[in-house]
PDB file of C-alpha atoms in Angstrom:
ATOM      1  CA  MET A   1    -105.175 -19.110 -46.747  1.00 32.00           C
ATOM      2  CA  ALA A   2    -104.855 -17.750 -50.277  1.00 38.00           C
ATOM      3  CA  ALA A   3    -101.779 -18.527 -52.328  1.00 38.00           C
ATOM      4  CA  ARG A   4     -99.193 -15.812 -52.185  1.00 36.00           C
ATOM      5  CA  THR A   5     -98.255 -14.671 -55.629  1.00 41.00           C
ATOM      6  CA  LEU A   6     -96.208 -11.983 -57.307  1.00 43.00           C
ATOM      7  CA  LYS A   7     -97.818 -11.317 -60.665  1.00 50.00           C
ATOM      8  CA  GLY A   8     -98.555 -15.009 -61.097  1.00 56.00           C
ATOM      9  CA  MET A   9     -95.470 -16.432 -59.347  1.00 66.00           C
ATOM     10  CA  ASP A  10     -96.361 -18.479 -56.269  1.00 74.00           C
ATOM     11  CA  SER A  11     -93.278 -19.071 -54.153  1.00 75.00           C
ATOM     12  CA  SER A  12     -95.005 -20.478 -51.069  1.00 82.00           C
ATOM     13  CA  GLY A  13     -93.957 -23.761 -49.491  1.00 83.00           C
ATOM     14  CA  ALA A  14     -97.403 -25.222 -50.137  1.00 87.00           C
ATOM     15  CA  HIS A  15     -97.107 -24.437 -53.843  1.00 84.00           C
ATOM     16  CA  ALA A  16     -93.595 -25.920 -53.991  1.00 82.00           C
ATOM     17  CA  LYS A  17     -94.947 -29.186 -52.564  1.00 85.00           C
ATOM     18  CA  LYS A  18     -97.937 -29.170 -54.904  1.00 88.00           C
ATOM     19  CA  ALA A  19     -95.736 -28.472 -57.952  1.00 85.00           C
ATOM     20  CA  CYS A  20     -93.385 -31.293 -56.992  1.00 84.00           C
ATOM     21  CA  GLU A  21     -96.261 -33.724 -56.496  1.00 85.00           C
ATOM     22  CA  GLU A  22     -97.753 -32.725 -59.866  1.00 88.00           C
ATOM     23  CA  SER A  23     -94.365 -33.224 -61.532  1.00 85.00           C
ATOM     24  CA  LEU A  24     -94.040 -36.685 -60.001  1.00 85.00           C
ATOM     25  CA  ARG A  25     -97.485 -37.606 -61.286  1.00 89.00           C
ATOM     26  CA  GLU A  26     -96.967 -36.132 -64.772  1.00 90.00           C
ATOM     27  CA  LEU A  27     -93.520 -37.684 -65.160  1.00 88.00           C
ATOM     28  CA  ARG A  28     -94.758 -40.994 -63.727  1.00 88.00           C
ATOM     29  CA  VAL A  29     -91.768 -41.318 -61.422  1.00 84.00           C
ATOM     30  CA  ASP A  30     -91.348 -41.810 -57.686  1.00 82.00           C
ATOM     31  CA  CYS A  31     -88.558 -39.307 -57.207  1.00 80.00           C
ATOM     32  CA  ILE A  32     -87.174 -36.250 -58.989  1.00 76.00           C
ATOM     33  CA  ASP A  33     -83.523 -35.250 -59.038  1.00 72.00           C
ATOM     34  CA  LEU A  34     -83.687 -31.536 -58.505  1.00 69.00           C
ATOM     35  CA  CYS A  35     -86.143 -29.030 -57.105  1.00 67.00           C
ATOM     36  CA  GLU A  36     -85.523 -25.405 -57.915  1.00 66.00           C
ATOM     37  CA  LEU A  37     -87.012 -22.454 -56.144  1.00 64.00           C
ATOM     38  CA  PRO A  38     -88.564 -19.733 -58.283  1.00 56.00           C
ATOM     39  CA  THR A  39     -86.205 -16.924 -59.171  1.00 54.00           C
ATOM     40  CA  CYS A  40     -88.749 -14.341 -58.145  1.00 55.00           C
ATOM     41  CA  CYS A  41     -89.918 -15.025 -54.611  1.00 59.00           C
ATOM     42  CA  HIS A  42     -92.821 -13.108 -53.148  1.00 63.00           C
ATOM     43  CA  PRO A  43     -91.772 -10.992 -50.154  1.00 66.00           C
ATOM     44  CA  ASP A  44     -94.587 -12.492 -48.054  1.00 72.00           C
ATOM     45  CA  SER A  45     -93.311 -16.050 -48.652  1.00 73.00           C
ATOM     46  CA  PRO A  46     -90.312 -16.539 -46.393  1.00 74.00           C
ATOM     47  CA  ILE A  47     -87.611 -18.497 -48.205  1.00 72.00           C
ATOM     48  CA  LYS A  48     -87.233 -20.669 -45.100  1.00 75.00           C
ATOM     49  CA  GLU A  49     -90.859 -21.799 -45.468  1.00 80.00           C
ATOM     50  CA  THR A  50     -90.285 -22.888 -49.050  1.00 79.00           C
ATOM     51  CA  ILE A  51     -87.001 -24.631 -48.287  1.00 77.00           C
ATOM     52  CA  ARG A  52     -88.663 -26.358 -45.310  1.00 81.00           C
ATOM     53  CA  ALA A  53     -91.336 -27.699 -47.689  1.00 82.00           C
ATOM     54  CA  LEU A  54     -88.636 -29.011 -50.029  1.00 78.00           C
ATOM     55  CA  ALA A  55     -86.851 -30.606 -47.055  1.00 78.00           C
ATOM     56  CA  GLU A  56     -90.111 -32.394 -46.199  1.00 82.00           C
ATOM     57  CA  LEU A  57     -90.247 -33.724 -49.766  1.00 79.00           C
ATOM     58  CA  LYS A  58     -86.670 -34.926 -49.369  1.00 76.00           C
ATOM     59  CA  ALA A  59     -87.609 -36.678 -46.115  1.00 78.00           C
ATOM     60  CA  GLN A  60     -90.435 -38.430 -47.989  1.00 79.00           C
ATOM     61  CA  ASN A  61     -87.863 -39.570 -50.600  1.00 72.00           C
ATOM     62  CA  GLN A  62     -89.558 -37.568 -53.336  1.00 63.00           C
ATOM     63  CA  THR A  63     -86.394 -35.612 -54.157  1.00 62.00           C
ATOM     64  CA  HIS A  64     -82.808 -36.860 -54.287  1.00 53.00           C
ATOM     65  CA  ARG A  65     -81.016 -33.732 -53.212  1.00 51.00           C
ATOM     66  CA  PRO A  66     -81.469 -32.175 -49.787  1.00 45.00           C
ATOM     67  CA  CYS A  67     -82.992 -28.737 -49.644  1.00 42.00           C
ATOM     68  CA  LYS A  68     -82.821 -27.477 -46.120  1.00 38.00           C
ATOM     69  CA  ILE A  69     -81.298 -24.569 -44.303  1.00 40.00           C
ATOM     70  CA  SER A  70     -78.839 -26.712 -42.335  1.00 42.00           C
ATOM     71  CA  SER A  71     -77.259 -28.299 -45.413  1.00 45.00           C
ATOM     72  CA  PRO A  72     -75.463 -26.621 -48.283  1.00 52.00           C
ATOM     73  CA  ILE A  73     -77.336 -25.502 -51.352  1.00 59.00           C
ATOM     74  CA  THR A  74     -76.448 -27.917 -54.141  1.00 66.00           C
ATOM     75  CA  ALA A  75     -76.800 -25.619 -57.165  1.00 68.00           C
ATOM     76  CA  VAL A  76     -77.199 -21.962 -58.011  1.00 65.00           C
ATOM     77  CA  GLN A  77     -79.470 -20.597 -60.706  1.00 69.00           C
ATOM     78  CA  THR A  78     -78.900 -17.012 -61.780  1.00 71.00           C
ATOM     79  CA  GLU A  79     -80.072 -14.880 -64.617  1.00 73.00           C
ATOM     80  CA  TYR A  80     -77.414 -14.496 -67.296  1.00 75.00           C
ATOM     81  CA  SER A  81     -77.677 -12.765 -70.658  1.00 76.00           C
ATOM     82  CA  SER A  82     -76.159  -9.890 -72.610  1.00 73.00           C
ATOM     83  CA  LEU A  83     -78.185  -7.655 -70.307  1.00 73.00           C
ATOM     84  CA  ALA A  84     -77.624  -9.457 -67.005  1.00 74.00           C
ATOM     85  CA  ARG A  85     -74.060 -10.287 -66.169  1.00 70.00           C
ATOM     86  CA  ASP A  86     -74.327  -9.925 -62.407  1.00 64.00           C
ATOM     87  CA  SER A  87     -73.215 -13.512 -61.857  1.00 64.00           C
ATOM     88  CA  GLU A  88     -69.804 -12.779 -63.380  1.00 65.00           C
ATOM     89  CA  PHE A  89     -67.076 -11.906 -60.930  1.00 56.00           C
ATOM     90  CA  PRO A  90     -63.299 -12.005 -61.234  1.00 46.00           C
ATOM     91  CA  LEU A  91     -61.858 -15.398 -60.361  1.00 43.00           C
ATOM     92  CA  SER A  92     -59.484 -13.678 -57.950  1.00 41.00           C
ATOM     93  CA  HIS A  93     -62.427 -12.478 -55.875  1.00 48.00           C
ATOM     94  CA  GLN A  94     -64.745 -14.549 -53.745  1.00 50.00           C
ATOM     95  CA  PRO A  95     -68.387 -14.702 -54.820  1.00 51.00           C
ATOM     96  CA  PRO A  96     -70.904 -12.902 -52.623  1.00 50.00           C
ATOM     97  CA  LEU A  97     -71.421 -14.663 -49.305  1.00 48.00           C
ATOM     98  CA  HIS A  98     -74.956 -15.779 -50.165  1.00 51.00           C
ATOM     99  CA  LEU A  99     -73.725 -17.747 -53.199  1.00 49.00           C
ATOM    100  CA  PRO A 100     -72.174 -21.181 -52.940  1.00 47.00           C
ATOM    101  CA  ARG A 101     -68.546 -21.406 -53.958  1.00 51.00           C
ATOM    102  CA  PRO A 102     -67.620 -22.281 -57.567  1.00 54.00           C
ATOM    103  CA  GLN A 103     -67.628 -26.054 -56.972  1.00 60.00           C
ATOM    104  CA  HIS A 104     -71.434 -25.996 -57.165  1.00 61.00           C
ATOM    105  CA  PRO A 105     -73.246 -26.366 -60.494  1.00 67.00           C
ATOM    106  CA  HIS A 106     -74.343 -23.044 -61.918  1.00 68.00           C
ATOM    107  CA  HIS A 107     -77.586 -23.096 -63.907  1.00 70.00           C
ATOM    108  CA  LEU A 108     -77.922 -20.102 -66.196  1.00 74.00           C
ATOM    109  CA  LEU A 109     -81.403 -18.681 -66.481  1.00 73.00           C
ATOM    110  CA  LEU A 110     -83.089 -16.525 -69.115  1.00 74.00           C
ATOM    111  CA  PRO A 111     -80.225 -16.219 -71.641  1.00 72.00           C
ATOM    112  CA  LEU A 112     -82.431 -14.176 -73.966  1.00 73.00           C
ATOM    113  CA  GLY A 113     -82.996 -11.436 -71.405  1.00 75.00           C
ATOM    114  CA  ARG A 114     -86.542 -12.452 -70.458  1.00 75.00           C
ATOM    115  CA  ASP A 115     -87.395 -12.489 -74.189  1.00 74.00           C
ATOM    116  CA  LEU A 116     -86.167  -8.931 -74.732  1.00 73.00           C
ATOM    117  CA  LEU A 117     -83.332 -10.305 -76.900  1.00 73.00           C
ATOM    118  CA  SER A 118     -85.532 -12.833 -78.716  1.00 72.00           C
ATOM    119  CA  GLY A 119     -87.212 -10.374 -81.068  1.00 71.00           C
ATOM    120  CA  ILE A 120     -90.642 -11.438 -79.817  1.00 75.00           C
ATOM    121  CA  ILE A 121     -91.181  -8.326 -77.722  1.00 76.00           C
ATOM    122  CA  THR A 122     -91.507  -5.030 -79.546  1.00 73.00           C
ATOM    123  CA  SER A 123     -92.991  -2.901 -76.765  1.00 71.00           C
ATOM    124  CA  PRO A 124     -93.145  -3.147 -72.965  1.00 65.00           C
ATOM    125  CA  SER A 125     -96.663  -4.552 -73.158  1.00 64.00           C
ATOM    126  CA  THR A 126     -95.924  -7.107 -75.906  1.00 64.00           C
ATOM    127  CA  SER A 127     -95.318 -10.512 -74.432  1.00 57.00           C
ATOM    128  CA  PRO A 128     -95.638 -14.128 -75.515  1.00 58.00           C
ATOM    129  CA  ARG A 129     -97.286 -14.710 -72.140  1.00 58.00           C
ATOM    130  CA  VAL A 130    -100.494 -13.337 -70.704  1.00 47.00           C
ATOM    131  CA  PRO A 131     -99.643  -9.672 -69.991  1.00 56.00           C
ATOM    132  CA  ASP A 132    -101.698  -9.346 -66.806  1.00 56.00           C
ATOM    133  CA  VAL A 133     -99.596 -12.003 -65.066  1.00 58.00           C
ATOM    134  CA  ASP A 134     -96.277 -10.836 -66.460  1.00 66.00           C
ATOM    135  CA  ALA A 135     -94.098  -9.236 -63.778  1.00 70.00           C
ATOM    136  CA  ARG A 136     -91.570  -7.994 -66.323  1.00 73.00           C
ATOM    137  CA  THR A 137     -93.379  -4.761 -67.084  1.00 70.00           C
ATOM    138  CA  THR A 138     -93.644  -3.733 -63.435  1.00 72.00           C
ATOM    139  CA  HIS A 139     -90.646  -5.336 -61.730  1.00 72.00           C
ATOM    140  CA  ILE A 140     -87.807  -5.429 -64.265  1.00 76.00           C
ATOM    141  CA  PRO A 141     -86.095  -2.171 -65.237  1.00 77.00           C
ATOM    142  CA  TRP A 142     -85.368  -3.271 -68.836  1.00 78.00           C
ATOM    143  CA  PHE A 143     -89.111  -3.259 -69.512  1.00 78.00           C
ATOM    144  CA  SER A 144     -89.954   0.013 -67.779  1.00 78.00           C
ATOM    145  CA  ALA A 145     -91.335   2.831 -69.898  1.00 77.00           C
ATOM    146  CA  GLU A 146     -88.230   4.901 -69.085  1.00 82.00           C
ATOM    147  CA  THR A 147     -85.651   2.374 -70.337  1.00 83.00           C
ATOM    148  CA  PHE A 148     -87.371   0.089 -72.824  1.00 83.00           C
ATOM    149  CA  ASP A 149     -86.724   2.143 -75.983  1.00 85.00           C
ATOM    150  CA  ALA A 150     -83.037   2.571 -75.149  1.00 87.00           C
ATOM    151  CA  ASN A 151     -82.673  -1.168 -74.519  1.00 84.00           C
ATOM    152  CA  MET A 152     -84.414  -2.023 -77.783  1.00 84.00           C
ATOM    153  CA  ASN A 153     -82.185   0.424 -79.685  1.00 84.00           C
ATOM    154  CA  TRP A 154     -79.112  -1.141 -78.084  1.00 83.00           C
ATOM    155  CA  TRP A 155     -80.202  -4.661 -79.022  1.00 81.00           C
ATOM    156  CA  THR A 156     -81.258  -3.655 -82.548  1.00 81.00           C
ATOM    157  CA  GLY A 157     -77.796  -2.179 -83.074  1.00 80.00           C
ATOM    158  CA  GLY A 158     -76.217  -5.369 -81.768  1.00 75.00           C
ATOM    159  CA  ARG A 159     -78.346  -7.526 -84.061  1.00 75.00           C
ATOM    160  CA  ASN A 160     -77.445  -5.380 -87.073  1.00 79.00           C
ATOM    161  CA  LEU A 161     -73.746  -5.676 -86.244  1.00 76.00           C
ATOM    162  CA  LEU A 162     -74.072  -9.458 -85.967  1.00 72.00           C
ATOM    163  CA  ARG A 163     -75.867  -9.647 -89.330  1.00 76.00           C
ATOM    164  CA  LYS A 164     -73.171  -7.542 -91.049  1.00 80.00           C
ATOM    165  CA  SER A 165     -70.515  -9.807 -89.556  1.00 76.00           C
ATOM    166  CA  GLY A 166     -72.340 -12.903 -90.757  1.00 74.00           C
ATOM    167  CA  VAL A 167     -72.667 -14.127 -87.184  1.00 69.00           C
ATOM    168  CA  SER A 168     -75.960 -15.546 -86.005  1.00 63.00           C
ATOM    169  CA  SER A 169     -77.899 -13.668 -83.367  1.00 57.00           C
ATOM    170  CA  GLN A 170     -77.622 -16.893 -81.405  1.00 63.00           C
ATOM    171  CA  LEU A 171     -74.326 -15.431 -80.266  1.00 64.00           C
ATOM    172  CA  ALA A 172     -76.385 -13.976 -77.417  1.00 59.00           C
ATOM    173  CA  LEU A 173     -76.596 -17.537 -76.108  1.00 60.00           C
ATOM    174  CA  ALA A 174     -72.886 -18.241 -76.418  1.00 60.00           C
TER     175      ALA A 174
END
């Protein structure tokens, strides 16, 4: 069976196991503390399959934290940047049902807006990665032909304002 990928992202259970085993070998350790699922799962790779594979690793004592459907998720990783603030919600409201409650660690992902805010990308096809395996240009609205110029103009204006104020553009990370 061929690996299931979405523009280079393999979210299958078999790949999760292989990646964990490679990490153990490269790190020269017997156990790793945390396994994270990819943020972009392929629709043909059921999340249950991937979590089941991680649960098998846990059963083999290769991961410390349990990753299985019947136990709570131990951490949440969400995209967060000046462009993506979906993970913010008023403290008076409950988070969406699929998210663990606030007592769980929250890992912020892609604070530079998938490199859009880094200054590296100057057009939708410019990428520090290999363009033919980059899902940004086909799956992320910020990089679409219809919105890219407006997003770049917005960020250029923001950068100019930060420069005039004497504030580093690293404020995007704060």
